Structure formats: C-alpha cells, structure tokens
Short mmCIF file of C-alpha atoms in Angstrom, two decimals:
data_model
loop_
_atom_site.label_atom_id
_atom_site.label_comp_id
_atom_site.label_asym_id
_atom_site.label_seq_id
_atom_site.Cartn_x
_atom_site.Cartn_y
_atom_site.Cartn_z
CA PRO O 129 9.25 50.83 39.65
CA TYR O 130 6.61 48.98 37.45
CA LEU O 131 6.12 51.18 34.43
CA GLY O 132 6.53 49.73 31.63
CA VAL O 133 6.89 47.25 29.03
CA TYR O 134 7.08 43.35 29.57
CA VAL O 135 7.79 41.03 27.32
CA ASP O 136 8.58 36.98 27.04
CA ASP O 137 10.06 34.72 25.36
CA ALA O 138 7.09 33.57 22.68
CA GLY O 139 6.79 37.58 22.14
CA ARG O 140 3.29 37.67 24.24
CA ARG O 141 3.66 41.30 24.94
CA CYS O 142 2.31 43.56 28.53
CA ASP O 143 2.09 47.13 28.68
CA ILE O 144 1.95 48.42 32.47
CA THR O 145 0.73 52.36 32.71
CA LEU O 146 -0.30 54.95 34.60
CA GLU O 147 -4.19 56.27 34.20
CA ARG O 148 -5.65 58.24 36.48
CA ASP O 149 -2.88 57.71 39.69
CA GLU O 150 -4.29 54.11 39.04
CA LEU O 151 -1.86 51.72 36.69
CA TRP O 152 -3.65 49.54 34.06
CA MET O 153 -2.11 46.49 31.93
CA ALA O 154 -3.23 45.69 28.53
CA PHE O 155 -1.75 41.82 27.24
CA GLY O 156 -1.01 41.69 23.83
CA GLU O 157 -3.63 43.73 22.04
CA GLN O 158 -6.71 43.19 24.77
CA SER O 159 -8.11 46.12 26.23
CA PRO O 160 -6.45 47.79 29.60
CA LEU O 161 -7.50 46.68 32.44
CA PRO O 162 -7.12 48.31 36.29
CA LEU O 163 -4.92 46.58 38.72
CA THR O 164 -6.34 47.36 42.62
CA SER O 165 -3.31 46.54 44.83
CA MET O 166 -3.25 44.02 46.89
CA THR O 167 0.44 43.70 48.71
CA THR O 168 3.20 45.92 47.59
CA THR O 169 3.90 43.99 45.09
CA SER O 170 1.08 42.23 43.63
CA TYR O 171 -2.39 43.33 42.41
CA GLN O 172 -5.33 41.72 41.48
CA VAL O 173 -6.88 42.27 38.16
CA GLU O 174 -9.56 44.48 37.75
CA GLY O 175 -12.89 42.85 35.39
CA VAL O 176 -11.05 39.36 35.06
CA ASP O 177 -9.86 36.42 37.07
CA ALA O 178 -6.00 37.04 37.28
CA SER O 179 -3.21 38.57 39.27
CA VAL O 180 -0.46 40.15 38.91
CA THR O 181 2.74 39.98 40.26
CA PHE O 182 5.85 41.83 40.46
CA THR O 183 9.63 40.55 41.14
CA LEU O 184 11.39 43.53 42.34
CA ASP O 185 15.87 43.94 41.95
CA GLU O 186 17.86 45.21 45.19
CA ARG O 187 17.18 49.06 43.98
CA GLY O 188 13.60 48.50 43.85
CA ALA O 189 12.74 48.26 40.47
CA ALA O 190 10.65 45.91 38.20
CA THR O 191 12.71 43.31 36.80
CA SER O 192 9.31 40.85 35.19
CA LEU O 193 5.99 40.03 36.50
CA THR O 194 4.14 37.37 36.92
CA LEU O 195 0.72 37.39 35.45
CA GLN O 196 -1.50 34.05 37.42
CA GLN O 197 -4.89 33.36 35.28
CA ASN O 198 -6.85 30.10 35.38
CA GLN O 199 -4.11 28.25 37.67
CA ARG O 200 -1.56 28.77 35.06
CA ALA O 201 1.89 31.91 35.14
CA LEU O 202 3.24 33.50 32.76
CA THR O 203 6.22 36.00 33.34
CA LEU O 204 7.57 38.65 31.61
CA LEU O 205 10.70 40.33 31.36
CA LYS O 206 10.96 44.03 32.05
CA GLN O 207 11.98 45.30 29.02
CA PRO O 208 14.32 48.60 28.83
CA ALA O 209 12.86 52.01 28.73
CA GLY O 210 13.26 53.82 25.07
#
C-alpha cells in the first residue's frame, strides 16, 4: 500500500519502491535508502537520522507520508498511479 510517488506543493518528490522485499525511499535526486519498520506505518530511514510515517485511508491505502528529520516535518501527498 506504500509504493509510489509522493509530492508536496513545492514540487519536492519522494519515491517509495520495493527492492529485495524491503521498502526503499529516494528523496529528490538522492540515492535510495532502505527503510526499517518501527511500527506498521512508521519506518526509520537507514543511514540518516530521519523517519517516515505513512497516513492511510479507511481502506488501508497510503494517502501521504511525513518525513521527519532534524526536528522538521515535511508532508508529501501520494500521487495517482500511472
């Protein structure tokens, strides 16, 4: 339910992909980093001091993610597939 492209109003982009049965996150032009599950909707970004929390709708599909790093939070909305 988390895979896809997330974008904010400023055009910042985050891609969530699946590689080797693990979730990976690529923010902007940065190299993808693996995500380690902390809860069913929260993940630690490996290699940096950051976390990602997914917001789900009533069907369990992700609608947005919030990236928290350096005591700042950035929310990006999931884009329709295709």
